[in-house]
Tab-separated table of C-alpha atoms in Angstrom:
chain	number	residue	atom	x	y	z
A	1	UNK	CA	19.819	22.854	8.499
A	2	UNK	CA	16.686	21.669	6.369
A	3	UNK	CA	15.566	23.788	3.726
A	4	UNK	CA	12.245	23.101	1.627
A	5	UNK	CA	12.253	25.195	-1.656
A	6	UNK	CA	9.356	25.690	-4.222
A	7	UNK	CA	10.954	27.346	-7.239
A	8	UNK	CA	8.452	28.551	-9.923
A	9	UNK	CA	5.952	25.648	-9.179
A	10	UNK	CA	2.907	25.419	-11.336
A	11	UNK	CA	0.223	22.528	-10.749
A	12	UNK	CA	-2.897	21.722	-12.715
A	13	UNK	CA	-5.698	19.600	-12.133
A	14	UNK	CA	-8.095	18.619	-15.197
A	15	UNK	CA	-6.852	21.838	-16.774
A	16	UNK	CA	-7.604	24.207	-13.834
A	17	UNK	CA	-4.479	25.598	-12.613
A	18	UNK	CA	-4.413	25.311	-8.719
A	19	UNK	CA	-0.780	26.858	-8.368
A	20	UNK	CA	0.713	29.154	-10.657
A	21	UNK	CA	4.506	29.947	-10.542
A	22	UNK	CA	4.773	29.751	-7.125
A	23	UNK	CA	7.942	30.231	-5.033
A	24	UNK	CA	8.854	30.047	-1.459
A	25	UNK	CA	11.045	28.575	1.358
A	26	UNK	CA	10.211	26.827	4.690
A	27	UNK	CA	13.288	26.176	7.051
A	28	UNK	CA	13.829	23.565	9.772
A	29	UNK	CA	13.533	24.958	13.625
A	30	UNK	CA	10.328	26.877	12.851
A	31	UNK	CA	6.701	26.374	11.986
A	32	UNK	CA	5.888	27.552	8.714
A	33	UNK	CA	1.950	28.417	8.043
A	34	UNK	CA	0.449	27.739	4.578
A	35	UNK	CA	-2.681	29.979	4.403
A	36	UNK	CA	-5.217	30.682	1.691
A	37	UNK	CA	-8.844	30.500	0.970
A	38	UNK	CA	-10.317	26.806	0.227
A	39	UNK	CA	-9.269	25.615	-3.154
A	40	UNK	CA	-6.224	28.062	-2.744
A	41	UNK	CA	-3.941	24.821	-3.291
A	42	UNK	CA	-2.531	24.462	0.282
A	43	UNK	CA	-3.210	20.636	0.480
A	44	UNK	CA	-1.565	20.347	-3.044
A	45	UNK	CA	1.345	22.356	-1.774
A	46	UNK	CA	1.603	19.715	0.986
A	47	UNK	CA	1.471	16.871	-1.170
A	48	UNK	CA	4.179	18.094	-3.572
A	49	UNK	CA	6.406	18.948	-0.718
A	50	UNK	CA	5.768	15.135	0.177
A	51	UNK	CA	6.631	14.360	-3.259
A	52	UNK	CA	3.043	12.223	-3.560
A	53	UNK	CA	2.552	15.044	-6.488
A	54	UNK	CA	5.061	16.078	-9.129
A	55	UNK	CA	5.082	19.870	-10.308
A	56	UNK	CA	3.949	20.429	-13.830
A	57	UNK	CA	6.589	23.202	-14.016
A	58	UNK	CA	9.285	24.094	-11.369
A	59	UNK	CA	10.662	22.176	-8.676
A	60	UNK	CA	10.410	21.421	-5.162
A	61	UNK	CA	13.524	20.555	-3.482
A	62	UNK	CA	14.499	19.354	0.009
A	63	UNK	CA	18.124	20.397	1.061
A	64	UNK	CA	19.885	19.236	4.270
A	65	UNK	CA	23.256	21.024	4.570
A	66	UNK	CA	23.361	21.818	1.369
A	67	UNK	CA	22.979	18.169	-0.198
A	68	UNK	CA	19.535	17.619	-1.858
A	69	UNK	CA	17.145	14.710	-0.621
A	70	UNK	CA	16.590	11.809	-2.858
A	71	UNK	CA	13.333	10.126	-3.028
A	72	UNK	CA	14.364	7.495	-0.464
A	73	UNK	CA	14.894	10.246	2.085
A	74	UNK	CA	11.677	11.244	1.610
A	75	UNK	CA	10.280	8.126	2.124
A	76	UNK	CA	12.047	7.870	5.637
A	77	UNK	CA	12.051	11.334	6.779
A	78	UNK	CA	8.761	13.059	5.799
A	79	UNK	CA	5.719	12.666	7.943
A	80	UNK	CA	2.207	13.764	7.243
A	81	UNK	CA	-1.341	14.363	8.705
A	82	UNK	CA	-4.250	15.208	6.208
A	83	UNK	CA	-7.772	15.072	6.481
A	84	UNK	CA	-7.955	12.380	3.414
A	85	UNK	CA	-5.339	9.984	5.011
A	86	UNK	CA	-6.624	7.066	6.929
A	87	UNK	CA	-5.083	4.260	9.044
A	88	UNK	CA	-6.376	0.786	8.878
A	89	UNK	CA	-9.630	0.549	10.376
A	90	UNK	CA	-9.698	-3.327	10.850
A	91	UNK	CA	-6.394	-3.257	12.603
A	92	UNK	CA	-5.832	-1.847	16.430
A	93	UNK	CA	-3.777	1.178	17.146
A	94	UNK	CA	-0.936	-0.852	18.184
A	95	UNK	CA	-1.118	-2.990	15.034
A	96	UNK	CA	-1.226	0.120	12.869
A	97	UNK	CA	1.835	1.618	14.826
A	98	UNK	CA	3.587	-1.409	14.320
A	99	UNK	CA	2.851	-1.611	10.810
A	100	UNK	CA	3.808	1.842	9.813
A	101	UNK	CA	7.056	1.564	11.982
A	102	UNK	CA	7.957	-1.632	10.268
A	103	UNK	CA	7.250	-0.313	7.093
A	104	UNK	CA	9.288	2.787	7.601
A	105	UNK	CA	12.420	0.577	8.584
A	106	UNK	CA	11.970	1.901	12.280
A	107	UNK	CA	12.225	-0.362	15.128
A	108	UNK	CA	9.279	-1.381	16.908
A	109	UNK	CA	7.770	0.465	20.037
A	110	UNK	CA	8.432	-1.517	23.700
A	111	UNK	CA	5.166	-1.739	25.572
A	112	UNK	CA	6.109	1.081	27.550
A	113	UNK	CA	7.451	3.366	24.672
A	114	UNK	CA	3.712	2.445	23.204
A	115	UNK	CA	1.867	3.545	26.604
A	116	UNK	CA	3.759	6.690	26.605
A	117	UNK	CA	3.123	7.711	23.510
A	118	UNK	CA	-0.591	6.820	23.603
A	119	UNK	CA	-0.897	8.963	26.841
A	120	UNK	CA	1.170	11.761	25.163
A	121	UNK	CA	-1.657	11.963	22.199
A	122	UNK	CA	-4.371	11.853	24.699
A	123	UNK	CA	-5.450	8.091	24.037
A	124	UNK	CA	-5.840	5.597	26.938
A	125	UNK	CA	-3.903	2.593	26.270
A	126	UNK	CA	-5.993	0.239	28.254
A	127	UNK	CA	-9.278	1.550	26.784
A	128	UNK	CA	-8.117	0.867	23.261
A	129	UNK	CA	-6.202	-2.265	23.567
A	130	UNK	CA	-8.342	-4.470	21.484
A	131	UNK	CA	-10.171	-1.810	19.984
A	132	UNK	CA	-10.082	-1.734	16.125
A	133	UNK	CA	-9.727	1.615	14.658
A	134	UNK	CA	-13.147	1.539	12.827
A	135	UNK	CA	-14.620	1.850	16.472
A	136	UNK	CA	-12.503	5.000	17.023
A	137	UNK	CA	-14.229	8.446	16.675
A	138	UNK	CA	-12.701	10.838	14.474
A	139	UNK	CA	-10.907	12.725	16.837
A	140	UNK	CA	-9.381	9.499	18.166
A	141	UNK	CA	-8.143	8.665	14.686
A	142	UNK	CA	-6.967	11.993	14.197
A	143	UNK	CA	-4.666	11.492	17.581
A	144	UNK	CA	-3.700	8.089	16.297
A	145	UNK	CA	-2.168	9.975	13.160
A	146	UNK	CA	-0.318	12.347	15.368
A	147	UNK	CA	1.136	8.969	17.352
A	148	UNK	CA	2.224	7.266	14.295
A	149	UNK	CA	3.939	10.682	13.135
A	150	UNK	CA	5.556	11.225	16.479
A	151	UNK	CA	6.882	7.921	16.518
A	152	UNK	CA	8.260	7.800	12.694
A	153	UNK	CA	10.790	10.182	14.003
A	154	UNK	CA	10.081	12.375	10.950
A	155	UNK	CA	12.228	15.167	10.318
A	156	UNK	CA	9.590	17.224	7.960
A	157	UNK	CA	6.007	17.664	9.253
A	158	UNK	CA	3.583	18.227	6.800
A	159	UNK	CA	0.298	19.282	8.673
A	160	UNK	CA	-2.882	19.595	6.810
A	161	UNK	CA	-5.481	21.167	8.996
A	162	UNK	CA	-4.557	18.859	11.866
A	163	UNK	CA	-6.892	20.480	13.991
A	164	UNK	CA	-9.847	19.713	12.271
A	165	UNK	CA	-12.120	17.078	13.921
A	166	UNK	CA	-10.404	17.702	17.142
A	167	UNK	CA	-11.387	19.256	20.455
A	168	UNK	CA	-9.863	22.233	21.843
A	169	UNK	CA	-7.622	19.800	24.010
A	170	UNK	CA	-6.730	18.066	20.779
A	171	UNK	CA	-6.026	21.375	18.976
A	172	UNK	CA	-3.611	22.287	21.676
A	173	UNK	CA	-1.983	19.182	21.612
A	174	UNK	CA	-1.113	19.395	17.890
A	175	UNK	CA	0.189	23.024	18.500
A	176	UNK	CA	2.337	21.887	21.499
A	177	UNK	CA	3.612	19.050	19.764
A	178	UNK	CA	4.592	21.057	16.460
A	179	UNK	CA	6.013	23.600	18.507
A	180	UNK	CA	8.017	20.786	20.293
A	181	UNK	CA	9.129	19.668	16.930
A	182	UNK	CA	10.116	22.747	15.500
A	183	UNK	CA	12.124	23.079	18.757
A	184	UNK	CA	13.823	20.053	18.188
A	185	UNK	CA	14.999	21.218	14.636
A	186	UNK	CA	12.413	19.838	12.515
A	187	UNK	CA	10.601	21.352	9.577
A	188	UNK	CA	6.860	21.973	10.259
A	189	UNK	CA	4.659	23.109	7.248
A	190	UNK	CA	1.091	23.517	8.733
A	191	UNK	CA	-1.762	24.489	6.114
A	192	UNK	CA	-4.622	26.031	8.382
A	193	UNK	CA	-7.461	28.384	7.966
A	194	UNK	CA	-7.613	28.937	11.847
A	195	UNK	CA	-6.411	32.670	12.839
A	196	UNK	CA	-5.003	30.944	16.153
A	197	UNK	CA	-3.001	28.075	14.450
A	198	UNK	CA	-1.799	30.953	12.127
A	199	UNK	CA	-0.697	33.213	14.962
A	200	UNK	CA	1.258	30.191	16.482
A	201	UNK	CA	3.793	30.012	13.179
A	202	UNK	CA	7.215	31.535	12.990
A	203	UNK	CA	6.675	31.831	9.295
A	204	UNK	CA	3.943	32.105	6.619
A	205	UNK	CA	3.164	31.272	3.019
A	206	UNK	CA	0.106	32.506	1.524
A	207	UNK	CA	-1.334	31.040	-1.482
A	208	UNK	CA	-3.270	33.678	-3.828
A	209	UNK	CA	-6.023	31.031	-4.722
A	210	UNK	CA	-6.277	31.936	-8.341
B	1	UNK	CA	17.871	2.607	14.027
B	2	UNK	CA	16.927	1.117	10.696
B	3	UNK	CA	16.631	-2.395	9.336
B	4	UNK	CA	16.462	-3.643	5.569
B	5	UNK	CA	13.721	-3.655	3.095
B	6	UNK	CA	13.064	-7.022	4.183
B	7	UNK	CA	11.315	-6.045	7.466
B	8	UNK	CA	9.018	-3.470	5.496
B	9	UNK	CA	7.963	-6.108	2.932
B	10	UNK	CA	7.131	-8.392	5.903
B	11	UNK	CA	5.282	-5.644	7.439
B	12	UNK	CA	3.175	-5.338	4.392
B	13	UNK	CA	2.557	-8.997	4.187
B	14	UNK	CA	1.522	-9.393	8.025
B	15	UNK	CA	-0.718	-6.243	7.572
B	16	UNK	CA	-2.264	-7.948	4.402
B	17	UNK	CA	-2.637	-11.301	6.422
B	18	UNK	CA	-4.257	-9.717	9.306
B	19	UNK	CA	-6.615	-7.853	7.426
B	20	UNK	CA	-7.595	-10.646	5.168
B	21	UNK	CA	-8.248	-12.983	8.070
B	22	UNK	CA	-10.451	-10.402	9.732
B	23	UNK	CA	-12.394	-9.095	6.839
B	24	UNK	CA	-12.759	-12.834	5.310
B	25	UNK	CA	-14.915	-11.664	2.416
B	26	UNK	CA	-12.122	-11.339	0.172
B	27	UNK	CA	-10.362	-14.588	0.205
B	28	UNK	CA	-13.722	-16.221	0.974
B	29	UNK	CA	-14.927	-14.905	-2.667
B	30	UNK	CA	-11.883	-16.543	-4.305
B	31	UNK	CA	-12.433	-19.605	-2.437
B	32	UNK	CA	-16.282	-19.960	-3.088
B	33	UNK	CA	-15.428	-19.030	-7.090
B	34	UNK	CA	-13.109	-22.087	-7.126
B	35	UNK	CA	-15.465	-24.401	-5.535
B	36	UNK	CA	-18.346	-23.593	-7.287
B	37	UNK	CA	-16.621	-23.735	-10.875
B	38	UNK	CA	-15.199	-27.287	-9.509
B	39	UNK	CA	-18.566	-28.484	-8.472
B	40	UNK	CA	-20.325	-27.448	-11.712
B	41	UNK	CA	-17.695	-28.856	-13.928
B	42	UNK	CA	-17.902	-32.381	-12.002
B	43	UNK	CA	-21.371	-32.581	-11.930
B	44	UNK	CA	-21.831	-31.770	-15.529
B	45	UNK	CA	-19.119	-34.290	-16.729
B	46	UNK	CA	-21.100	-36.866	-14.801
B	47	UNK	CA	-17.976	-39.371	-15.214
B	48	UNK	CA	-16.801	-38.519	-18.317
B	49	UNK	CA	-13.003	-38.292	-18.678
B	50	UNK	CA	-11.475	-35.119	-19.861
B	51	UNK	CA	-8.482	-35.324	-22.285
B	52	UNK	CA	-5.210	-34.242	-20.020
B	53	UNK	CA	-5.013	-30.727	-22.202
B	54	UNK	CA	-8.297	-29.988	-21.378
B	55	UNK	CA	-8.383	-30.775	-17.869
B	56	UNK	CA	-5.158	-28.812	-17.435
B	57	UNK	CA	-6.739	-25.936	-19.277
B	58	UNK	CA	-9.619	-26.067	-17.170
B	59	UNK	CA	-7.642	-25.997	-13.985
B	60	UNK	CA	-5.588	-23.086	-14.937
B	61	UNK	CA	-8.683	-21.274	-15.932
B	62	UNK	CA	-10.052	-21.743	-12.482
B	63	UNK	CA	-6.871	-20.311	-11.271
B	64	UNK	CA	-7.033	-17.423	-13.454
B	65	UNK	CA	-10.483	-16.279	-12.473
B	66	UNK	CA	-9.861	-16.861	-8.900
B	67	UNK	CA	-6.711	-14.402	-9.176
B	68	UNK	CA	-9.084	-12.155	-11.045
B	69	UNK	CA	-11.412	-12.003	-8.355
B	70	UNK	CA	-8.862	-11.556	-5.803
B	71	UNK	CA	-6.296	-9.338	-7.098
B	72	UNK	CA	-8.577	-6.629	-8.028
B	73	UNK	CA	-9.062	-6.273	-4.379
B	74	UNK	CA	-5.439	-5.523	-3.568
B	75	UNK	CA	-5.083	-1.869	-4.096
B	76	UNK	CA	-9.121	-1.189	-4.482
B	77	UNK	CA	-9.495	-1.973	-0.628
B	78	UNK	CA	-6.638	0.483	0.081
B	79	UNK	CA	-8.197	3.108	-2.228
B	80	UNK	CA	-11.790	2.685	-0.796
B	81	UNK	CA	-10.326	3.244	2.888
B	82	UNK	CA	-8.140	6.087	2.047
B	83	UNK	CA	-5.162	4.314	3.274
B	84	UNK	CA	-3.090	4.577	0.173
B	85	UNK	CA	-1.708	8.090	0.900
B	86	UNK	CA	-0.243	6.931	4.376
B	87	UNK	CA	1.140	4.100	2.478
B	88	UNK	CA	2.856	6.713	-0.101
B	89	UNK	CA	3.943	8.935	2.879
B	90	UNK	CA	5.216	6.422	5.106
B	91	UNK	CA	7.234	3.749	3.211
B	92	UNK	CA	8.824	2.585	0.296
B	93	UNK	CA	6.927	1.348	-2.953
B	94	UNK	CA	8.867	-1.454	-3.600
B	95	UNK	CA	7.728	-2.525	-0.023
B	96	UNK	CA	4.339	-2.213	-0.884
B	97	UNK	CA	4.688	-4.202	-4.178
B	98	UNK	CA	6.547	-6.932	-2.924
B	99	UNK	CA	4.454	-7.081	0.407
B	100	UNK	CA	1.268	-7.308	-1.496
B	101	UNK	CA	2.533	-9.438	-4.592
B	102	UNK	CA	4.076	-12.286	-2.258
B	103	UNK	CA	1.111	-12.264	-0.104
B	104	UNK	CA	-0.962	-12.983	-3.215
B	105	UNK	CA	1.070	-15.461	-4.325
B	106	UNK	CA	1.065	-17.552	-1.160
B	107	UNK	CA	-2.833	-17.024	-0.921
B	108	UNK	CA	-2.979	-18.019	-4.651
B	109	UNK	CA	-0.737	-20.834	-4.289
B	110	UNK	CA	-2.271	-22.222	-1.038
B	111	UNK	CA	-5.735	-21.965	-3.013
B	112	UNK	CA	-4.392	-24.038	-5.664
B	113	UNK	CA	-3.082	-26.791	-3.211
B	114	UNK	CA	-6.641	-26.942	-1.890
B	115	UNK	CA	-8.142	-26.962	-5.101
B	116	UNK	CA	-5.950	-29.472	-7.113
B	117	UNK	CA	-6.411	-32.702	-5.019
B	118	UNK	CA	-10.179	-31.767	-5.005
B	119	UNK	CA	-9.947	-31.538	-8.870
B	120	UNK	CA	-7.978	-34.798	-9.275
B	121	UNK	CA	-10.389	-36.566	-7.030
B	122	UNK	CA	-13.538	-35.253	-8.647
B	123	UNK	CA	-12.261	-35.586	-12.106
B	124	UNK	CA	-10.482	-38.795	-11.879
B	125	UNK	CA	-7.159	-37.509	-13.220
B	126	UNK	CA	-4.200	-39.296	-12.332
B	127	UNK	CA	-0.908	-37.919	-11.532
B	128	UNK	CA	2.222	-38.952	-13.245
B	129	UNK	CA	4.855	-36.474	-11.867
B	130	UNK	CA	3.820	-34.455	-8.862
B	131	UNK	CA	6.830	-32.882	-8.482
B	132	UNK	CA	6.699	-31.190	-11.960
B	133	UNK	CA	3.044	-30.367	-11.234
B	134	UNK	CA	4.083	-28.474	-7.635
B	135	UNK	CA	6.832	-26.683	-9.644
B	136	UNK	CA	4.262	-25.812	-12.294
B	137	UNK	CA	1.797	-24.584	-9.498
B	138	UNK	CA	4.589	-22.586	-7.743
B	139	UNK	CA	6.046	-20.611	-10.814
B	140	UNK	CA	2.511	-20.337	-12.448
B	141	UNK	CA	0.793	-18.528	-9.025
B	142	UNK	CA	3.901	-16.704	-8.306
B	143	UNK	CA	3.957	-15.130	-11.813
B	144	UNK	CA	0.151	-14.441	-12.006
B	145	UNK	CA	0.195	-12.825	-8.671
B	146	UNK	CA	2.947	-10.544	-9.466
B	147	UNK	CA	1.621	-9.374	-12.629
B	148	UNK	CA	-2.012	-9.179	-11.125
B	149	UNK	CA	-0.572	-6.891	-8.204
B	150	UNK	CA	1.140	-4.661	-10.857
B	151	UNK	CA	-1.989	-4.396	-13.165
B	152	UNK	CA	-4.123	-3.745	-9.765
B	153	UNK	CA	-1.813	-0.967	-9.112
B	154	UNK	CA	-2.334	0.384	-12.290
B	155	UNK	CA	-6.136	0.212	-11.878
B	156	UNK	CA	-6.138	2.716	-8.992
B	157	UNK	CA	-8.368	5.640	-9.574
B	158	UNK	CA	-9.835	3.762	-13.078
B	159	UNK	CA	-13.367	3.342	-13.395
B	160	UNK	CA	-14.785	-0.251	-13.795
B	161	UNK	CA	-11.541	-1.477	-12.454
B	162	UNK	CA	-12.648	-5.330	-12.532
B	163	UNK	CA	-13.624	-4.864	-16.194
B	164	UNK	CA	-10.317	-3.203	-17.132
B	165	UNK	CA	-8.166	-5.818	-14.765
B	166	UNK	CA	-9.725	-8.780	-16.675
B	167	UNK	CA	-8.883	-7.112	-20.218
B	168	UNK	CA	-5.384	-6.197	-19.249
B	169	UNK	CA	-4.736	-9.277	-17.317
B	170	UNK	CA	-5.296	-11.842	-20.340
B	171	UNK	CA	-2.675	-10.645	-22.618
B	172	UNK	CA	-0.059	-10.143	-19.655
B	173	UNK	CA	-0.592	-13.720	-18.255
B	174	UNK	CA	-0.627	-15.728	-21.672
B	175	UNK	CA	3.007	-16.028	-21.888
B	176	UNK	CA	3.095	-17.887	-18.597
B	177	UNK	CA	-0.477	-19.518	-18.886
B	178	UNK	CA	0.159	-21.451	-22.065
B	179	UNK	CA	3.429	-23.053	-20.597
B	180	UNK	CA	1.818	-23.797	-17.358
B	181	UNK	CA	-1.314	-25.783	-19.233
B	182	UNK	CA	1.266	-27.622	-21.333
B	183	UNK	CA	3.372	-28.808	-18.266
B	184	UNK	CA	0.329	-29.641	-16.173
B	185	UNK	CA	-0.899	-31.774	-19.176
B	186	UNK	CA	2.043	-33.843	-19.280
B	187	UNK	CA	2.041	-34.566	-15.673
B	188	UNK	CA	-1.431	-35.569	-16.178
B	189	UNK	CA	-0.929	-37.653	-19.482
B	190	UNK	CA	2.445	-39.004	-18.367
B	191	UNK	CA	4.210	-38.021	-21.516
B	192	UNK	CA	7.443	-36.561	-21.682
B	193	UNK	CA	7.572	-32.804	-21.233
B	194	UNK	CA	10.027	-30.594	-22.224
B	195	UNK	CA	11.496	-28.752	-19.129
B	196	UNK	CA	12.224	-25.729	-21.166
B	197	UNK	CA	8.577	-24.869	-20.454
B	198	UNK	CA	9.375	-24.973	-16.604
B	199	UNK	CA	12.480	-22.342	-17.626
B	200	UNK	CA	10.372	-20.410	-19.590
B	201	UNK	CA	7.820	-20.009	-16.731
B	202	UNK	CA	10.737	-19.105	-14.201
B	203	UNK	CA	12.158	-16.642	-16.815
B	204	UNK	CA	8.459	-15.226	-16.860
B	205	UNK	CA	8.685	-14.988	-13.049
B	206	UNK	CA	12.132	-13.275	-13.024
B	207	UNK	CA	11.015	-10.777	-15.914
B	208	UNK	CA	7.853	-9.810	-14.150
B	209	UNK	CA	9.461	-9.340	-10.898
B	210	UNK	CA	12.193	-7.122	-12.361
B	211	UNK	CA	9.480	-5.276	-14.666
B	212	UNK	CA	7.049	-4.810	-11.759
B	213	UNK	CA	10.000	-3.533	-9.246
B	214	UNK	CA	11.018	-0.884	-12.089
B	215	UNK	CA	7.716	0.280	-13.105
B	216	UNK	CA	6.035	0.432	-9.567
B	217	UNK	CA	7.641	3.505	-8.680
B	218	UNK	CA	6.268	5.427	-11.466
B	219	UNK	CA	2.725	4.142	-10.977
B	220	UNK	CA	2.939	4.857	-7.192
B	221	UNK	CA	3.875	8.435	-7.321
B	222	UNK	CA	2.075	11.317	-9.147
B	223	UNK	CA	-1.614	12.024	-9.350
């Protein structure tokens, strides 16, 4: 059981408090929605969970069966999809995947695994074989992000509005994969403003946006 | 199944090489800068002979500014393309540091192997110890590349990155530039050179590698 705990977290940027004395918990095996108005700190909360930001006060701790994750665990076991996160536009989808898997100490995918993964996220392997990511549409790039997340085998999924820029089928794909991940025992933290996506979640964390 | 940090460093190195080859601008700028400087200097000299110390200093100044024009791109390109976040989420900072640092060192060393023979021919400079010159270039370019990579990471998010990089780079690189110039001058003049200069450069490389490794995690995380 993986447990992500925010305890009395406060985070400020340029003198403005984004998150104030915030406490909450998310558990593996379920989808936890993070909701709140624009500027309420949803993305900041996910970055705190990823360890990309440190809280000004309080703590963000990931525990698995009682033992606390160290920085190395987060590097290897957290995956994220976010609007301001991009892959390398000069590389192809396969090269990006190979890079991120190698970078994460994972073994590379075989051709068959790669084809299956691309089909799973709705990308045609043959059509994008030699296509660099800079020639992808925004939706295609989002699907590639999801493919990287899936291939990385991350145990904690941090999804920051992953349905943005995706068509209806793309949004359904994200919901389906998030549900599957939760059923496999992964922790899914999902920042969203979409009522339908929020309804999909098993638990919810509401940010006040003060 | 997981493999060692080596594979992660290799992945970053390969990615850097692939992107550099495809977007030729970055290393072509470095190469053109070096060739332009070389041409100007050799044309202005008009056959005059430079003293070994001056010739050595000029060579390292060319390499220093080539590094400046190349190293600044290391993290600025990642920042511009929005890939820094993916790098932070999906892997180890140490792999980024060493992958980028070693790539910059290889690029700079390859550049020096290209520039030095041209420089020697154009300026009509004899070399009395090729092995020592080779060792000085190897140790010098590695130390410069590691320092450049660390400082380039420090500059992420800063305004006027190139200006700041130049200001910070000079004091950081002086401890390796000075012995490199003395060693190179010795190779050009044929006078005996104390090997302690080379030991000093290797020590600098070791300390810079260790310091960069220890400091990089702090630079990598947090806003």
